[in-house]
Short mmCIF file of C-alpha atoms (C1' of nucleotides) in Angstrom, two decimals:
data_model
loop_
_atom_site.label_atom_id
_atom_site.label_comp_id
_atom_site.label_asym_id
_atom_site.label_seq_id
_atom_site.Cartn_x
_atom_site.Cartn_y
_atom_site.Cartn_z
CA UNK H 955 318.36 -32.04 -146.49
CA UNK H 956 317.71 -28.99 -144.38
CA UNK H 957 317.33 -30.03 -140.81
CA UNK H 958 315.90 -27.21 -138.76
CA UNK H 959 317.01 -27.11 -135.16
CA UNK H 960 314.41 -25.66 -132.88
CA UNK H 961 315.18 -24.64 -129.33
CA UNK H 962 312.25 -24.45 -127.00
CA UNK H 963 312.43 -21.17 -125.12
CA UNK H 964 311.07 -20.16 -121.73
CA UNK H 965 307.91 -18.15 -122.47
CA UNK H 966 308.48 -15.78 -119.57
CA UNK H 967 311.46 -14.34 -121.42
CA UNK H 968 309.43 -12.52 -124.03
CA UNK H 969 306.08 -10.80 -124.50
CA UNK H 970 305.67 -12.03 -128.05
CA UNK H 971 307.61 -14.96 -129.42
CA UNK H 972 310.30 -13.55 -131.69
CA UNK H 973 310.48 -16.79 -133.63
CA UNK H 974 306.88 -16.32 -134.76
CA UNK H 975 307.35 -13.35 -137.06
CA UNK H 976 309.76 -11.73 -139.47
CA UNK H 977 310.14 -8.71 -137.22
CA UNK H 978 310.83 -10.95 -134.25
CA UNK H 979 313.55 -12.82 -136.10
CA UNK H 980 315.06 -9.53 -137.23
CA UNK H 981 315.13 -8.36 -133.61
CA UNK H 982 317.14 -11.40 -132.57
CA UNK H 983 319.48 -11.37 -135.53
CA UNK H 984 320.25 -7.67 -135.32
CA UNK H 985 320.48 -7.54 -131.53
CA UNK H 986 323.23 -10.15 -131.74
CA UNK H 987 325.05 -8.04 -134.31
CA UNK H 988 324.64 -4.79 -132.38
CA UNK H 989 325.61 -6.20 -128.99
CA UNK H 990 328.61 -7.83 -130.60
CA UNK H 991 329.62 -4.55 -132.22
CA UNK H 992 328.98 -2.04 -129.44
CA UNK H 993 328.74 -4.08 -126.28
CA UNK H 994 325.72 -4.62 -124.07
CA UNK H 995 326.01 -1.33 -122.15
CA UNK H 996 325.82 0.79 -125.31
CA UNK H 997 323.06 -1.35 -126.79
CA UNK H 998 319.59 0.25 -126.69
CA UNK H 999 316.23 -0.64 -128.14
CA UNK H 1000 316.24 2.73 -129.91
CA UNK H 1001 319.43 1.89 -131.81
CA UNK H 1002 318.15 -1.59 -132.53
CA UNK H 1003 314.91 -0.13 -133.89
CA UNK H 1004 316.79 2.24 -136.16
CA UNK H 1005 318.97 -0.62 -137.34
CA UNK H 1006 316.06 -2.74 -138.47
CA UNK H 1007 313.89 0.21 -139.53
CA UNK H 1008 311.12 -0.30 -137.08
CA UNK H 1009 310.17 1.71 -134.02
CA UNK H 1010 311.27 1.45 -130.41
CA UNK H 1011 307.73 0.55 -129.42
CA UNK H 1012 307.90 -2.27 -131.92
CA UNK H 1013 310.77 -3.88 -130.03
CA UNK H 1014 309.04 -3.42 -126.70
CA UNK H 1015 306.17 -5.54 -127.99
CA UNK H 1016 308.58 -8.47 -128.06
CA UNK H 1017 310.87 -7.87 -125.10
CA UNK H 1018 310.20 -6.11 -121.83
CA UNK H 1019 313.73 -4.72 -121.66
CA UNK H 1020 317.24 -5.39 -122.82
CA UNK H 1021 318.06 -7.56 -119.82
CA UNK H 1022 315.36 -10.06 -120.80
CA UNK H 1023 316.68 -10.01 -124.35
CA UNK H 1024 320.19 -10.79 -123.12
CA UNK H 1025 318.86 -13.63 -121.00
CA UNK H 1026 316.93 -14.88 -124.04
CA UNK H 1027 320.13 -14.93 -126.09
CA UNK H 1028 322.09 -16.72 -123.37
CA UNK H 1029 319.33 -19.31 -122.98
CA UNK H 1030 319.30 -19.88 -126.71
CA UNK H 1031 323.06 -20.29 -126.66
CA UNK H 1032 323.08 -22.84 -123.84
CA UNK H 1033 320.27 -24.76 -125.48
CA UNK H 1034 322.08 -24.72 -128.77
CA UNK H 1035 325.32 -25.82 -127.10
CA UNK H 1036 323.58 -28.66 -125.33
CA UNK H 1037 322.40 -29.87 -128.71
CA UNK H 1038 325.90 -29.53 -130.20
CA UNK H 1039 327.28 -31.54 -127.32
CA UNK H 1040 324.71 -34.29 -127.53
CA UNK H 1041 325.23 -34.42 -131.29
CA UNK H 1042 329.00 -34.57 -131.16
CA UNK H 1043 329.29 -36.97 -128.25
CA UNK H 1044 326.61 -39.29 -129.50
CA UNK H 1045 327.76 -42.91 -129.61
CA UNK H 1046 330.85 -42.19 -127.57
CA UNK H 1047 330.97 -44.70 -124.75
CA UNK H 1048 334.07 -43.66 -122.85
CA UNK H 1049 333.15 -40.75 -120.53
CA UNK H 1050 336.73 -39.51 -120.66
CA UNK H 1051 336.62 -39.13 -124.41
CA UNK H 1052 333.22 -37.51 -124.08
CA UNK H 1053 334.51 -34.97 -121.58
CA UNK H 1054 337.48 -34.14 -123.77
CA UNK H 1055 335.12 -33.54 -126.67
CA UNK H 1056 332.94 -31.28 -124.55
CA UNK H 1057 335.87 -29.17 -123.38
CA UNK H 1058 336.85 -28.72 -126.99
CA UNK H 1059 333.33 -27.66 -127.96
CA UNK H 1060 333.14 -25.22 -125.07
CA UNK H 1061 336.45 -23.56 -125.78
CA UNK H 1062 336.33 -23.48 -129.58
CA UNK H 1063 335.20 -20.62 -131.71
CA UNK H 1064 331.95 -21.40 -133.37
CA UNK H 1065 331.41 -21.30 -137.10
CA UNK H 1066 328.23 -19.58 -138.13
CA UNK H 1067 325.82 -22.21 -139.29
CA UNK H 1068 324.73 -20.84 -142.67
CA UNK H 1069 321.66 -23.00 -142.55
CA UNK H 1070 320.14 -21.25 -139.58
CA UNK H 1071 319.70 -17.61 -140.36
CA UNK H 1072 317.82 -16.98 -137.15
CA UNK H 1073 321.07 -15.70 -135.71
CA UNK H 1074 324.82 -15.82 -136.18
CA UNK H 1075 326.14 -18.46 -133.76
CA UNK H 1076 329.70 -17.26 -134.12
CA UNK H 1077 328.86 -13.72 -132.97
CA UNK H 1078 326.61 -15.09 -130.26
CA UNK H 1079 329.50 -17.15 -128.93
CA UNK H 1080 331.57 -13.96 -128.66
CA UNK H 1081 328.72 -12.22 -126.89
CA UNK H 1082 328.45 -15.03 -124.37
CA UNK H 1083 332.16 -14.67 -123.65
CA UNK H 1084 332.01 -10.91 -123.06
CA UNK H 1085 328.48 -10.35 -121.81
CA UNK H 1086 327.17 -13.75 -120.73
CA UNK H 1087 327.87 -13.35 -117.03
CA UNK H 1088 325.86 -10.13 -116.96
CA UNK H 1089 322.75 -12.25 -117.42
CA UNK H 1090 323.05 -13.52 -113.85
CA UNK H 1091 325.36 -11.02 -112.11
CA UNK H 1092 322.41 -8.84 -111.13
CA UNK H 1093 320.34 -8.06 -108.07
CA UNK H 1094 317.36 -9.86 -109.66
CA UNK H 1095 319.21 -13.15 -110.02
CA UNK H 1096 316.95 -14.72 -107.40
CA UNK H 1097 313.67 -13.81 -109.11
CA UNK H 1098 315.07 -14.63 -112.54
CA UNK H 1099 316.12 -17.98 -111.17
CA UNK H 1100 312.63 -18.62 -109.81
CA UNK H 1101 311.32 -18.05 -113.31
CA UNK H 1102 313.81 -20.68 -114.52
CA UNK H 1103 315.73 -18.25 -116.69
CA UNK H 1104 318.94 -20.14 -116.00
CA UNK H 1105 317.59 -23.62 -116.58
CA UNK H 1106 319.46 -24.19 -119.86
CA UNK H 1107 322.72 -23.23 -118.19
CA UNK H 1108 322.01 -25.45 -115.21
CA UNK H 1109 320.97 -28.32 -117.47
CA UNK H 1110 324.21 -28.12 -119.36
CA UNK H 1111 326.15 -27.93 -116.14
CA UNK H 1112 324.23 -30.97 -114.90
CA UNK H 1113 325.05 -32.96 -118.03
CA UNK H 1114 328.75 -32.16 -117.78
CA UNK H 1115 328.70 -32.88 -114.05
CA UNK H 1116 327.20 -36.30 -114.72
CA UNK H 1117 329.92 -37.16 -117.21
CA UNK H 1118 332.52 -36.08 -114.67
CA UNK H 1119 330.84 -38.42 -112.19
CA UNK H 1120 330.95 -41.23 -114.74
CA UNK H 1121 334.67 -40.65 -115.14
CA UNK H 1122 335.20 -40.92 -111.43
CA UNK H 1123 332.22 -41.66 -109.17
CA UNK H 1124 334.28 -40.81 -106.14
CA UNK H 1125 335.16 -37.29 -107.23
CA UNK H 1126 333.49 -34.91 -104.80
CA UNK H 1127 332.89 -31.78 -106.86
CA UNK H 1128 331.37 -32.71 -110.23
CA UNK H 1129 329.02 -29.75 -110.47
CA UNK H 1130 331.51 -27.15 -109.34
CA UNK H 1131 334.03 -28.60 -111.74
CA UNK H 1132 331.45 -28.41 -114.52
CA UNK H 1133 330.67 -24.76 -113.85
CA UNK H 1134 334.39 -24.08 -113.61
CA UNK H 1135 334.99 -25.64 -117.03
CA UNK H 1136 332.19 -23.63 -118.61
CA UNK H 1137 333.17 -20.33 -117.05
CA UNK H 1138 336.87 -20.77 -117.63
CA UNK H 1139 336.43 -21.81 -121.25
CA UNK H 1140 335.00 -18.32 -121.72
CA UNK H 1141 337.01 -16.28 -119.25
CA UNK H 1142 340.38 -17.61 -120.34
CA UNK H 1143 339.36 -16.75 -123.88
CA UNK H 1144 338.40 -13.22 -122.86
CA UNK H 1145 341.63 -12.80 -120.91
CA UNK H 1146 343.74 -14.23 -123.71
CA UNK H 1147 342.38 -11.63 -126.11
CA UNK H 1148 342.03 -8.66 -123.78
CA UNK H 1149 344.20 -9.07 -120.68
CA UNK H 1150 346.70 -11.62 -121.92
CA UNK H 1151 349.02 -11.40 -118.92
CA UNK H 1152 346.33 -13.12 -116.87
CA UNK H 1153 346.93 -16.24 -118.95
CA UNK H 1154 349.76 -18.32 -120.34
CA UNK H 1155 348.44 -17.97 -123.87
CA UNK H 1156 349.32 -14.34 -124.58
CA UNK H 1157 351.87 -15.22 -127.21
CA UNK H 1158 350.06 -17.96 -129.07
CA UNK H 1159 346.51 -16.62 -128.72
CA UNK H 1160 345.08 -19.92 -129.75
CA UNK H 1161 342.10 -21.75 -128.43
CA UNK H 1162 344.03 -25.00 -128.55
CA UNK H 1163 346.14 -23.68 -125.66
CA UNK H 1164 343.01 -23.03 -123.58
CA UNK H 1165 341.81 -26.54 -124.38
CA UNK H 1166 345.12 -28.00 -123.21
CA UNK H 1167 344.95 -26.02 -119.99
CA UNK H 1168 341.37 -27.11 -119.29
CA UNK H 1169 342.11 -30.72 -120.20
CA UNK H 1170 345.00 -30.77 -117.79
CA UNK H 1171 343.00 -29.03 -115.06
CA UNK H 1172 340.03 -31.35 -115.37
CA UNK H 1173 341.76 -34.67 -115.79
CA UNK H 1174 344.26 -34.03 -113.02
CA UNK H 1175 341.32 -33.33 -110.75
CA UNK H 1176 339.24 -36.37 -111.52
CA UNK H 1177 342.06 -38.84 -111.93
CA UNK H 1178 341.63 -41.90 -109.76
CA UNK H 1179 344.53 -42.45 -107.41
CA UNK C 365 349.23 1.18 -82.16
CA UNK C 366 347.12 2.23 -85.10
CA UNK C 367 348.81 1.18 -88.26
CA UNK C 368 347.27 2.89 -91.23
CA UNK C 369 347.36 0.95 -94.46
CA UNK C 370 347.59 3.15 -97.50
CA UNK C 371 347.01 1.84 -101.00
CA UNK C 372 348.53 3.85 -103.78
CA UNK C 373 345.90 4.36 -106.45
CA UNK C 374 346.21 4.98 -110.18
CA UNK C 375 345.65 8.72 -110.63
CA UNK C 376 343.87 8.27 -113.95
CA UNK C 377 340.97 6.69 -112.07
CA UNK C 378 339.74 9.90 -110.50
CA UNK C 379 339.55 13.64 -111.16
CA UNK C 380 340.13 14.57 -107.54
CA UNK C 381 341.66 12.15 -105.08
CA UNK C 382 338.83 10.91 -102.85
CA UNK C 383 341.28 10.12 -100.06
CA UNK C 384 342.16 13.78 -99.77
CA UNK C 385 338.90 15.11 -98.38
CA UNK C 386 336.00 14.26 -96.14
CA UNK C 387 333.57 14.40 -99.07
CA UNK C 388 335.82 12.13 -101.08
CA UNK C 389 335.97 9.55 -98.31
CA UNK C 390 332.21 9.74 -97.93
CA UNK C 391 331.83 9.09 -101.66
CA UNK C 392 333.86 5.90 -101.40
CA UNK C 393 332.28 4.67 -98.20
CA UNK C 394 328.71 5.28 -99.32
CA UNK C 395 329.21 4.07 -102.87
CA UNK C 396 330.30 0.73 -101.43
CA UNK C 397 327.17 0.63 -99.29
CA UNK C 398 324.85 1.64 -102.10
CA UNK C 399 326.31 -0.69 -104.71
CA UNK C 400 326.16 -3.50 -102.17
CA UNK C 401 322.52 -2.72 -101.41
CA UNK C 402 321.10 -2.02 -104.87
CA UNK C 403 323.61 -3.46 -107.30
CA UNK C 404 325.78 -1.61 -109.77
CA UNK C 405 323.11 -1.20 -112.46
CA UNK C 406 320.72 0.63 -110.15
CA UNK C 407 323.51 2.71 -108.65
CA UNK C 408 323.60 6.33 -109.85
CA UNK C 409 325.56 9.41 -108.83
CA UNK C 410 322.25 11.13 -108.15
CA UNK C 411 321.26 8.54 -105.54
CA UNK C 412 324.75 8.58 -104.06
CA UNK C 413 324.59 12.37 -103.80
CA UNK C 414 321.25 12.22 -102.01
CA UNK C 415 322.63 9.58 -99.68
CA UNK C 416 325.53 11.71 -98.53
CA UNK C 417 323.63 15.00 -98.79
CA UNK C 418 325.73 16.56 -101.45
CA UNK C 419 324.94 17.27 -105.09
CA UNK C 420 325.39 15.21 -108.19
CA UNK C 421 327.87 17.73 -109.53
CA UNK C 422 329.83 17.25 -106.33
CA UNK C 423 330.39 13.58 -107.12
CA UNK C 424 331.34 14.33 -110.70
CA UNK C 425 334.20 16.46 -109.41
CA UNK C 426 335.75 13.29 -108.04
CA UNK C 427 334.82 10.64 -110.59
CA UNK C 428 334.16 10.94 -114.29
CA UNK C 429 331.46 8.29 -114.20
CA UNK C 430 330.33 5.26 -112.27
CA UNK C 431 332.46 2.88 -114.31
CA UNK C 432 335.64 4.63 -113.18
CA UNK C 433 334.37 4.49 -109.60
CA UNK C 434 333.79 0.75 -109.90
CA UNK C 435 337.27 0.28 -111.32
CA UNK C 436 338.62 2.39 -108.46
CA UNK C 437 336.92 0.11 -105.94
CA UNK C 438 338.17 -3.06 -107.61
CA UNK C 439 341.70 -1.68 -107.73
CA UNK C 440 341.55 -0.80 -104.08
CA UNK C 441 340.29 -4.29 -103.31
CA UNK C 442 343.06 -6.05 -105.23
CA UNK C 443 345.67 -3.80 -103.65
CA UNK C 444 344.24 -4.47 -100.23
CA UNK C 445 344.13 -8.21 -100.90
CA UNK C 446 347.72 -8.22 -102.07
CA UNK C 447 348.66 -6.66 -98.76
CA UNK C 448 346.58 -9.20 -96.81
CA UNK C 449 348.30 -11.99 -98.69
CA UNK C 450 351.79 -10.68 -98.19
CA UNK C 451 350.99 -10.11 -94.51
CA UNK C 452 349.52 -13.55 -93.90
CA UNK C 453 352.07 -15.52 -95.90
CA UNK C 454 355.04 -13.65 -94.53
CA UNK C 455 357.72 -15.97 -93.18
CA UNK C 456 356.14 -19.03 -94.76
CA UNK C 457 358.81 -20.86 -96.68
CA UNK C 458 356.93 -23.74 -98.20
CA UNK C 459 355.18 -22.52 -101.37
CA UNK C 460 352.52 -25.20 -100.95
CA UNK C 461 351.55 -23.90 -97.54
CA UNK C 462 351.63 -20.38 -98.95
CA UNK C 463 349.30 -21.29 -101.79
CA UNK C 464 346.88 -22.97 -99.41
CA UNK C 465 346.83 -19.87 -97.29
CA UNK C 466 346.17 -17.70 -100.34
CA UNK C 467 343.25 -19.85 -101.49
CA UNK C 468 341.76 -19.51 -98.05
CA UNK C 469 342.16 -15.73 -98.08
CA UNK C 470 340.62 -15.49 -101.56
CA UNK C 471 337.61 -17.60 -100.74
CA UNK C 472 336.88 -16.39 -97.23
CA UNK C 473 334.44 -13.71 -96.24
CA UNK C 474 336.23 -10.66 -95.07
CA UNK C 475 335.69 -9.08 -91.68
CA UNK C 476 335.34 -5.34 -91.79
CA UNK C 477 338.49 -3.85 -90.38
CA UNK C 478 337.13 -1.44 -87.79
CA UNK C 479 340.38 0.48 -87.87
CA UNK C 480 340.00 1.62 -91.44
CA UNK C 481 336.81 3.55 -91.82
CA UNK C 482 337.65 4.54 -95.37
CA UNK C 483 335.40 1.73 -96.50
CA UNK C 484 333.82 -1.49 -95.34
CA UNK C 485 336.02 -4.32 -96.59
CA UNK C 486 333.39 -6.92 -95.96
CA UNK C 487 330.83 -5.22 -98.20
CA UNK C 488 333.50 -4.49 -100.77
CA UNK C 489 334.32 -8.19 -100.90
CA UNK C 490 330.67 -8.92 -101.68
CA UNK C 491 330.69 -6.25 -104.38
CA UNK C 492 333.76 -7.76 -105.98
CA UNK C 493 331.99 -11.12 -106.09
CA UNK C 494 328.84 -9.79 -107.74
CA UNK C 495 330.09 -6.81 -109.73
CA UNK C 496 333.85 -7.20 -110.01
CA UNK C 497 333.88 -8.73 -113.48
CA UNK C 498 331.92 -5.78 -114.84
CA UNK C 499 335.04 -3.68 -114.38
CA UNK C 500 336.69 -5.43 -117.32
CA UNK C 501 333.81 -7.05 -119.22
CA UNK C 502 333.32 -3.92 -121.33
CA UNK C 503 334.08 -2.66 -124.80
CA UNK C 504 336.66 -0.24 -123.36
CA UNK C 505 338.71 -2.99 -121.72
CA UNK C 506 341.56 -2.30 -124.15
CA UNK C 507 341.83 1.42 -123.40
CA UNK C 508 341.34 0.84 -119.70
CA UNK C 509 344.10 -1.70 -119.82
CA UNK C 510 346.42 0.77 -121.57
CA UNK C 511 345.83 3.13 -118.67
CA UNK C 512 346.86 0.32 -116.32
CA UNK C 513 343.49 0.11 -114.62
CA UNK C 514 343.91 -3.63 -114.14
CA UNK C 515 347.46 -3.55 -112.84
CA UNK C 516 346.55 -4.48 -109.25
CA UNK C 517 344.61 -7.50 -110.51
CA UNK C 518 347.44 -8.53 -112.80
CA UNK C 519 349.99 -8.03 -110.05
CA UNK C 520 348.07 -10.29 -107.72
CA UNK C 521 347.68 -12.85 -110.46
CA UNK C 522 351.42 -12.64 -111.10
CA UNK C 523 352.23 -13.20 -107.44
CA UNK C 524 350.00 -16.25 -107.23
CA UNK C 525 351.35 -17.53 -110.53
CA UNK C 526 354.89 -17.29 -109.20
CA UNK C 527 354.02 -19.29 -106.12
CA UNK C 528 352.41 -21.92 -108.34
CA UNK C 529 355.65 -22.02 -110.31
CA UNK C 530 357.61 -22.42 -107.09
CA UNK C 531 355.45 -25.39 -106.20
CA UNK C 532 356.13 -27.02 -109.51
CA UNK C 533 358.49 -25.29 -111.97
CA UNK C 534 357.40 -27.66 -114.70
CA UNK C 535 353.72 -26.83 -114.51
CA UNK C 536 352.78 -25.17 -117.78
CA UNK C 537 349.89 -22.88 -116.86
CA UNK C 538 350.75 -20.94 -113.70
CA UNK C 539 349.10 -17.68 -114.75
CA UNK C 540 345.92 -19.25 -116.09
CA UNK C 541 345.70 -21.33 -112.94
CA UNK C 542 346.13 -18.18 -110.87
CA UNK C 543 343.35 -16.32 -112.69
CA UNK C 544 341.19 -19.43 -112.42
CA UNK C 545 341.68 -19.57 -108.66
CA UNK C 546 340.83 -15.90 -108.25
CA UNK C 547 337.77 -15.99 -110.49
CA UNK C 548 336.46 -19.26 -109.13
CA UNK C 549 336.91 -18.23 -105.51
CA UNK C 550 334.36 -15.55 -106.33
CA UNK C 551 332.14 -17.28 -108.87
CA UNK C 552 331.66 -20.43 -106.84
CA UNK C 553 330.68 -18.19 -103.94
CA UNK C 554 328.17 -16.33 -106.09
CA UNK C 555 326.78 -19.59 -107.44
CA UNK C 556 326.61 -21.18 -104.01
CA UNK C 557 324.46 -18.33 -102.74
CA UNK C 558 322.42 -17.58 -105.86
CA UNK C 559 322.42 -20.53 -108.26
CA UNK C 560 323.37 -23.34 -105.90
CA UNK C 561 322.73 -26.16 -108.34
CA UNK C 562 325.78 -25.01 -110.29
CA UNK C 563 327.90 -26.10 -107.34
CA UNK C 564 328.26 -28.98 -104.91
CA UNK C 565 327.87 -26.67 -101.92
CA UNK C 566 324.16 -25.90 -102.13
CA UNK C 567 323.36 -27.72 -98.93
CA UNK C 568 326.21 -26.62 -96.76
CA UNK C 569 326.61 -23.07 -98.10
CA UNK C 570 329.96 -22.73 -96.45
CA UNK C 571 333.10 -21.17 -97.73
CA UNK C 572 335.10 -24.04 -96.34
CA UNK C 573 333.56 -26.24 -99.04
CA UNK C 574 334.73 -23.84 -101.75
CA UNK C 575 338.19 -23.83 -100.23
CA UNK C 576 338.29 -27.64 -100.29
CA UNK C 577 337.20 -27.67 -103.91
CA UNK C 578 339.83 -25.10 -104.93
CA UNK C 579 342.54 -26.84 -102.90
CA UNK C 580 341.79 -30.10 -104.63
CA UNK C 581 341.62 -28.46 -108.06
CA UNK C 582 344.88 -26.61 -107.67
CA UNK C 583 346.99 -29.25 -105.98
CA UNK C 584 345.86 -32.02 -108.31
CA UNK C 585 346.93 -29.81 -111.20
CA UNK C 586 350.37 -28.88 -109.98
CA UNK C 587 351.25 -32.17 -108.36
CA UNK C 588 354.54 -33.52 -109.62
CA UNK C 589 354.28 -36.98 -111.12
"C1'" DT I 1369 343.83 41.05 -97.17
"C1'" DA I 1370 343.70 38.84 -101.46
"C1'" DT I 1371 343.28 34.61 -103.62
"C1'" DT I 1372 342.88 30.15 -104.53
"C1'" DT I 1373 340.21 25.80 -103.50
"C1'" DA I 1374 336.33 23.03 -102.21
"C1'" DT I 1375 331.68 22.75 -101.88
"C1'" DG I 1376 326.74 23.87 -102.49
"C1'" DA I 1377 322.86 25.31 -105.30
"C1'" DT I 1378 320.60 25.47 -109.43
"C1'" DA I 1379 319.81 24.91 -114.34
"C1'" DG I 1380 319.81 22.68 -118.38
"C1'" DC I 1381 320.32 19.23 -122.03
"C1'" DA I 1382 320.66 14.92 -124.71
"C1'" DA I 1383 319.94 10.13 -124.26
"C1'" DT I 1384 317.70 6.19 -122.08
"C1'" DA I 1385 313.97 3.46 -120.76
"C1'" DC I 1386 309.91 3.01 -121.06
"C1'" DT I 1387 304.17 3.62 -121.88
"C1'" DA I 1388 300.21 5.02 -124.49
"C1'" DT I 1389 297.41 5.89 -128.35
"C1'" DC I 1390 295.98 5.95 -132.92
"C1'" DT I 1391 296.14 4.22 -137.65
"C1'" DA I 1392 296.97 1.04 -141.57
"C1'" DT I 1393 297.10 -3.47 -143.19
"C1'" DA I 1394 296.68 -8.22 -143.69
"C1'" DC I 1395 294.50 -12.43 -143.06
"C1'" DA I 1396 291.27 -15.66 -141.28
"C1'" DG I 1397 286.56 -17.12 -140.13
"C1'" DG I 1398 281.94 -16.85 -140.87
"C1'" DC M 1451 282.23 -10.25 -149.06
"C1'" DC M 1452 282.27 -8.42 -144.58
"C1'" DT M 1453 284.31 -8.39 -140.03
"C1'" DG M 1454 286.97 -9.20 -136.26
"C1'" DT M 1455 291.71 -9.90 -134.73
"C1'" DA M 1456 296.46 -9.67 -134.81
"C1'" DT M 1457 300.64 -7.25 -136.34
"C1'" DA M 1458 303.15 -3.35 -137.19
"C1'" DG M 1459 304.03 1.63 -138.14
"C1'" DA M 1460 303.70 6.47 -136.48
"C1'" DT M 1461 303.79 9.72 -133.09
"C1'" DA M 1462 303.81 11.61 -128.49
"C1'" DG M 1463 304.90 11.92 -123.92
"C1'" DT M 1464 307.20 11.12 -119.29
"C1'" DA M 1465 310.58 10.03 -115.70
"C1'" DT M 1466 315.19 8.99 -115.06
"C1'" DT M 1467 320.02 8.87 -116.30
"C1'" DG M 1468 324.24 10.79 -117.36
"C1'" DC M 1469 326.28 14.32 -117.78
"C1'" DT M 1470 328.06 19.86 -118.20
"C1'" DA M 1471 327.94 24.66 -116.93
"C1'" DT M 1472 327.47 28.61 -114.03
"C1'" DC M 1473 327.30 31.26 -109.86
"C1'" DA M 1474 327.62 31.94 -104.98
"C1'" DT M 1475 329.76 30.98 -100.57
"C1'" DA M 1476 332.89 29.39 -97.09
"C1'" DA M 1477 337.30 27.80 -95.70
"C1'" DA M 1478 342.19 27.47 -96.18
"C1'" DT M 1479 346.47 29.67 -97.70
"C1'" DA M 1480 349.69 32.94 -99.35
#
DNA sequence: TATTTATGATAGCAATACTATCTATACAGG
DNA sequence: CCTGTATAGATAGTATTGCTATCATAAATA
């Protein structure tokens, strides 16, 4: 059975829906590959066009600029992750177990789902680690926020915050703890691989170490006294 | 008495030392103002040149490109902060009190030190919050790291990590906790002001709330059982 | 006084970030 | 079958960015 996951995207992110055509899907797939390979700064619509043998103007019919494309990718990622989380924590009653599972999902490398060839989830995960913050660390964050570009991220943060609250209703910072978990799952990974002396995982370089750190951080915080 | 603080900078960051001339100092001062005002993406050497009534080529004699200038500013900031920390925690014996003081320094808005007119520390602090991560979230992070561009950040992280270890020698993640404190002091501030629903401080919008959150996070983690 | 050094002025060039227009093709509806 | 409409390819053009190079001038220094 081939179960197709579809993530509903904010229409303000694109000019033409990339999911609706072959060219559109190619744009997404290859932009993930190019950004992964060369980084977001070096990524241009010209290079992308050459890569998929279309023209620059062709790309501009889908996305206004590369910032919107990056935001599109991050939104897709958060939506996808929310689904992964709801799938993998389904039927788990204990919020503590749930939270542990979520930390693991957040901090683990992602295997490319061969079934979805819309994009390579594993590369996208790497992009989110290295480039994800650039989606909101801009001067236009306010306007982008008004257009709900960060809704998927906020939704995920809200879900995690609620589970934190279930674990301990008296804990005062569920949302900040949630955003800390999400950001640190990625930043500690980036540091581990690029600036290892900022972490305690430089020698092992294993995600399991990050998971242990986050587990300890989170459960010490929300432990009832 | 006018005590002049001098921060020793990595020479590979510039072509000509900006501290050594009036033009150089103007470059630093005005780049902080412009980046603060328009954001790093919109910041160009051309605009900076117009702002200080020199030529583009004039700026390029000091800095190879705007990335190096951003790294320069972040280095200066971390060096400056290390001094602030050593100054304000001097003579404190209890590592717990020390750590509390450090969290406060990290998460507090900075008053511009009128004495140093090299640059506006208060604006620089805001820049570090919004743009600081872009100094290392690049494809060249490895080469930059080889040239020790992130040494001041690592040093600060090391200092904080050591104090964490003093608080509890058995705690397993002092360095990751240190980088988490530093990053979250800034990210929670950015979120509070720009994406408030990612935090629990949206209503109050006060740094004191971030400090309480970080205090709780850190001291729950390193508490001896 | 000669000479190095810093700056200013100007030019130029390749790449980036778009916008516009025109054509070919497919396919969908009448 | 014809005819609109939507999609994409082809080409051109423009302003800005991100540099590099050259020449002249003024100030500092040897």
